[in-house]
Short mmCIF file of C-alpha atoms in Angstrom, two decimals:
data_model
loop_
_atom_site.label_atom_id
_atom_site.label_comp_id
_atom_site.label_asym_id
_atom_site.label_seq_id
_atom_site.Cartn_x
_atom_site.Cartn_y
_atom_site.Cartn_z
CA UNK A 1 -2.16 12.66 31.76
CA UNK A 2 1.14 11.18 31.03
CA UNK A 3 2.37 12.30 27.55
CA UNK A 4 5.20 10.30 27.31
CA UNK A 5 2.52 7.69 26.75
CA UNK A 6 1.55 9.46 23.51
CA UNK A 7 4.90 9.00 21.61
CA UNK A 8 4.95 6.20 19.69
CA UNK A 9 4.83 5.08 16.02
CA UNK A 10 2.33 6.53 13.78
CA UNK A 11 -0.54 5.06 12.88
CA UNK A 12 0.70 4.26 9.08
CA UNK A 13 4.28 2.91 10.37
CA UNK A 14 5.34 -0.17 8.32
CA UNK A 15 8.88 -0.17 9.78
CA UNK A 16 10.28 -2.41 6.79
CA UNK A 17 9.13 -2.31 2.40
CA UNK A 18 10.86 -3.95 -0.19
CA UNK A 19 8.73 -3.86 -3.49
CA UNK A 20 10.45 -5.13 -6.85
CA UNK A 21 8.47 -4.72 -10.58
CA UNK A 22 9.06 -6.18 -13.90
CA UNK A 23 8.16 -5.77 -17.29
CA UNK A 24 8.67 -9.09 -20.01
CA UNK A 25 7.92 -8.62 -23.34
CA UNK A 26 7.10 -12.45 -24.40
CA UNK A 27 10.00 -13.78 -26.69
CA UNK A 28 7.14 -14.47 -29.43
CA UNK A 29 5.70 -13.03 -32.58
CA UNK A 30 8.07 -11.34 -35.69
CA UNK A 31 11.28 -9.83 -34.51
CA UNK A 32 11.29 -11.99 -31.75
CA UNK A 33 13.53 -15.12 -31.13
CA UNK A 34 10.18 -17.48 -31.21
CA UNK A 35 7.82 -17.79 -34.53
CA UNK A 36 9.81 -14.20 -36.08
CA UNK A 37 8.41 -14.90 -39.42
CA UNK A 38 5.09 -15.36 -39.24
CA UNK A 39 2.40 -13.32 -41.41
CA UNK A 40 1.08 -10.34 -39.85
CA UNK A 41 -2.16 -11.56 -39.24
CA UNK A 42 -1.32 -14.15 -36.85
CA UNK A 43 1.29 -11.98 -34.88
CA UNK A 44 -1.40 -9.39 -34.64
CA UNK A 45 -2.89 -12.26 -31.97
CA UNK A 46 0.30 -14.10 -30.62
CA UNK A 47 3.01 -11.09 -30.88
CA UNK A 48 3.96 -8.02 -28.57
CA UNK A 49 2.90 -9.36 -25.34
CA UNK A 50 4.07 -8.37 -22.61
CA UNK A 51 3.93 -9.61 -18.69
CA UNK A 52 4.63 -7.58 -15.76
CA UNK A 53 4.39 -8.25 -11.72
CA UNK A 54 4.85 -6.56 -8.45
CA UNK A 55 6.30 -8.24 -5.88
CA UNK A 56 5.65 -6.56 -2.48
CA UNK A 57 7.04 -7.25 1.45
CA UNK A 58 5.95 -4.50 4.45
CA UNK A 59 5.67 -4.70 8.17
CA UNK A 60 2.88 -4.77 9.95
CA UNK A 61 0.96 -1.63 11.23
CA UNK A 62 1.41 -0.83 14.94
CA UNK A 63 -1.80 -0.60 16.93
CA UNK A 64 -3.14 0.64 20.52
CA UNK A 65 -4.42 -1.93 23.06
CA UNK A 66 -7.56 -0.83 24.87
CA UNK A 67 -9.86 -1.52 27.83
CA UNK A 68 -13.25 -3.10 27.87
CA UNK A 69 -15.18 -0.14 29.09
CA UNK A 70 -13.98 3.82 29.34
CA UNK A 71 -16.18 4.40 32.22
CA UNK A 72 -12.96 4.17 34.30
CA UNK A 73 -11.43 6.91 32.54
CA UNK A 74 -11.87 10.33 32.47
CA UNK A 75 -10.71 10.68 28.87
CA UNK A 76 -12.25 11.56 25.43
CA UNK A 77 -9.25 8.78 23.93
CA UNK A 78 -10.23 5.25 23.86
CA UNK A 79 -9.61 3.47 27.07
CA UNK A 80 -5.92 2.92 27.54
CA UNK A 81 -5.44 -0.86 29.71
CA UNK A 82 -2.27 -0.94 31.74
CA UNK A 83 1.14 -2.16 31.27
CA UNK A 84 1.98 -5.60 33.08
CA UNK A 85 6.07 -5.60 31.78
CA UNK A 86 5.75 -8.35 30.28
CA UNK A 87 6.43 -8.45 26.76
CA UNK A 88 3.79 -8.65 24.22
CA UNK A 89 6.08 -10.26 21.48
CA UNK A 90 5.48 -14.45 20.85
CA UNK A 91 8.23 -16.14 19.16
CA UNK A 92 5.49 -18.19 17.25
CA UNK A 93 2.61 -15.55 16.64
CA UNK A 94 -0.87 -16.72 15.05
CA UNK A 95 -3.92 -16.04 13.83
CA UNK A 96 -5.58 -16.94 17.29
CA UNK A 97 -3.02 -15.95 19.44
CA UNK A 98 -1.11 -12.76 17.82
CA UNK A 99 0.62 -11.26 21.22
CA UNK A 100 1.24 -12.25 24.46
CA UNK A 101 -2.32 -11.15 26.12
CA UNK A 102 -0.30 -11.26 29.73
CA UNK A 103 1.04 -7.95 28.63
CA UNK A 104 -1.64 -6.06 29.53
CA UNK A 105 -4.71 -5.95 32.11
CA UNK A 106 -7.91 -4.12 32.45
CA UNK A 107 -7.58 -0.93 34.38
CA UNK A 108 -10.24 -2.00 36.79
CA UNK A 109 -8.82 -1.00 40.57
CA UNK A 110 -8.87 1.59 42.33
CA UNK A 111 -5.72 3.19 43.15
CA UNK A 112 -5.11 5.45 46.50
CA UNK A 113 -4.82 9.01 45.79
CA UNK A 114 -5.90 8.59 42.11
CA UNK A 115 -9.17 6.64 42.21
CA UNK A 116 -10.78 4.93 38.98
CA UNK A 117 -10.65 7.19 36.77
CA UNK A 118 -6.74 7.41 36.10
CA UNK A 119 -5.33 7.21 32.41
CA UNK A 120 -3.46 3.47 31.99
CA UNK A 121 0.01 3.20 31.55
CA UNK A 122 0.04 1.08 28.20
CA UNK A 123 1.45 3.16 25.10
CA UNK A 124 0.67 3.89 22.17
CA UNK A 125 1.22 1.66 19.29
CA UNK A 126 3.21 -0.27 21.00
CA UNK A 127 1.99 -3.89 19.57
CA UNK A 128 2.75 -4.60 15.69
CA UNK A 129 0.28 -6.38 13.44
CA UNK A 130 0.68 -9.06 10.84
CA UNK A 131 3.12 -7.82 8.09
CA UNK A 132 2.47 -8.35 3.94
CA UNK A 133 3.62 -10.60 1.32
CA UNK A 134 1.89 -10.33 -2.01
CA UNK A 135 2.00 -10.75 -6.09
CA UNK A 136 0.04 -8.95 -8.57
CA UNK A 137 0.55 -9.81 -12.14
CA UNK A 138 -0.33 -8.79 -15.70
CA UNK A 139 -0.48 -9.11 -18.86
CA UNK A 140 -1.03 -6.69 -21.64
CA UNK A 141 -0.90 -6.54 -25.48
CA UNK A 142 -1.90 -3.54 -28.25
CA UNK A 143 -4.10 -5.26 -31.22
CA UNK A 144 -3.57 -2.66 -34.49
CA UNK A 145 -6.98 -2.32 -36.06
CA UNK A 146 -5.18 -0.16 -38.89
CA UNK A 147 -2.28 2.61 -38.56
CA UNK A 148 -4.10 5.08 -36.33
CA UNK A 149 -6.64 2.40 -34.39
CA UNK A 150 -5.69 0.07 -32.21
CA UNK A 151 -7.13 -1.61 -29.15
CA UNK A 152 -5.42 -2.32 -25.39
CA UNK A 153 -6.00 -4.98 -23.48
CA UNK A 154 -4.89 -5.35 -20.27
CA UNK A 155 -5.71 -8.03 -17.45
CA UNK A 156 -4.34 -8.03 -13.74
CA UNK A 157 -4.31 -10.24 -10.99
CA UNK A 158 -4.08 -8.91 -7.59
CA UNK A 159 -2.62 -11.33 -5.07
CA UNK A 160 -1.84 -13.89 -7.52
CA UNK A 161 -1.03 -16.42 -4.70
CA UNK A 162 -4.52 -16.15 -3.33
CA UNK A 163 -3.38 -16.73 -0.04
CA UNK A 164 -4.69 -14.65 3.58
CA UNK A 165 -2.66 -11.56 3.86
CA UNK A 166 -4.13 -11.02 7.44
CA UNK A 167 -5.39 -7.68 9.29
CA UNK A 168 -4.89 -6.71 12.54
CA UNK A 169 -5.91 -9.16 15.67
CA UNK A 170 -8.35 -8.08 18.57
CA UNK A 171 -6.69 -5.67 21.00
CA UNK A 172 -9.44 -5.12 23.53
CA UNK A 173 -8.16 -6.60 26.94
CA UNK A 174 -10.27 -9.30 28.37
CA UNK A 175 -12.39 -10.05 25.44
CA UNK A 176 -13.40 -13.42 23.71
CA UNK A 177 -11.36 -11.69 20.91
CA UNK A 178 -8.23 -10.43 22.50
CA UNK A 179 -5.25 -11.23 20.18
CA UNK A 180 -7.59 -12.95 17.71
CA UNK A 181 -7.43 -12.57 13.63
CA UNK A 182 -10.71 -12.50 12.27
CA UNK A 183 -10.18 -10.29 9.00
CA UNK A 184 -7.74 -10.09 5.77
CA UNK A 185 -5.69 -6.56 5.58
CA UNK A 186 -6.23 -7.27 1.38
CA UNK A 187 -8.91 -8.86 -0.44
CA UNK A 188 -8.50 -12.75 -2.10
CA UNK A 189 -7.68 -13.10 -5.52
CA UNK A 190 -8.91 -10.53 -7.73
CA UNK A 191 -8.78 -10.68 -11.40
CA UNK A 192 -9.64 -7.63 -13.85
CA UNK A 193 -9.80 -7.44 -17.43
CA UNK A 194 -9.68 -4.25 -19.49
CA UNK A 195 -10.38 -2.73 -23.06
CA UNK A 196 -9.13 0.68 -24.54
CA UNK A 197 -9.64 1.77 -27.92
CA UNK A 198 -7.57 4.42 -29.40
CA UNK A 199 -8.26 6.47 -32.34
#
């Protein structure tokens, strides 16, 4: 085996993050600059909320491309296909076309002196999938019930945008699915709503 093959980026490797949070407490309600005098009772429903949001951009994961069938290799590690130098990058990469498929072949010949059942030359995670762009958002409030009780609400939205954060594309060489995005790396829009009571 050739171990040089085996270095490359980890699994988990997002090259690039940038996340950025914020909490707004909602200029309404008494003290605040909007509707500061009103009675109690009616800031107990329109006063001391607060918004929040977490704004989140990260590379994509790296991934291995493999063969169709491991019969040609005399491995226990998924079938590695070989190398063709070209370069798997696209300037314009899509959900049905995510890398340049002519970078890689099946490892299907047989090679003098090493027969079928050689390891291929491709890397290891050496093709990077989509990256991610997404907003969650909240919005929160305490409601006093009396000095000592009180009750928390809370609702979130997870990828407020609702739009496809995509997962990684087919990377079996040869396939109807080769360097095809069929899945979403995160869910569509998800909204929760919570209650806590404190006493």
């Amino acid at each position: 085996d050739n171990l040089a093959l085996e270095r490359g980026l980890s699994a988990f490797n997002f090259g690039k993050k940038w996340t950025t949070s914020g909490l707004y407490i909602l200029p309404f309600g008494r003290g605040q600059h909007f509707l500061g005098q009103i009675n109690r009772v009616v800031d107990g429903f329109i006063g001391g909320w607060q918004m929040g949001g977490i704004l989140t951009f990260e590379g994509g994961f790296p991934f291995s491309m493999s063969c169709q069938t491991s019969s040609f290799q005399n491995t226990d590690s998924p079938c590695r296909p070989d190398a063709t130098g070209v370069s798997a990058v696209l300037s314009d990469p899509n959900p049905k076309n995510w890398f340049n498929q002519a970078a890689f072949v099946n490892r299907l010949s047989f090679v003098t002196g090493v027969g079928p059942y050689r390891v291929g030359n491709a890397g290891r995670n050496d093709v990077v999938g989509p990256g991610l762009a997404d907003l969650d958002a909240s919005m929160s409030k305490s409601f006093f019930v009396t000095e000592r009780v009180h009750l928390d609400f809370r609702g979130e939205i997870f990828n407020l945008a609702n739009h496809p954060i995509l997962g990684q594309p087919g990377a079996t060489v040869g396939t109807a699915g080769e360097g095809q995005i069929t899945s979403t790396r995160v869910p569509s829009r998800q909204i929760q709503l919570g209650l806590k009571l404190l006493f």
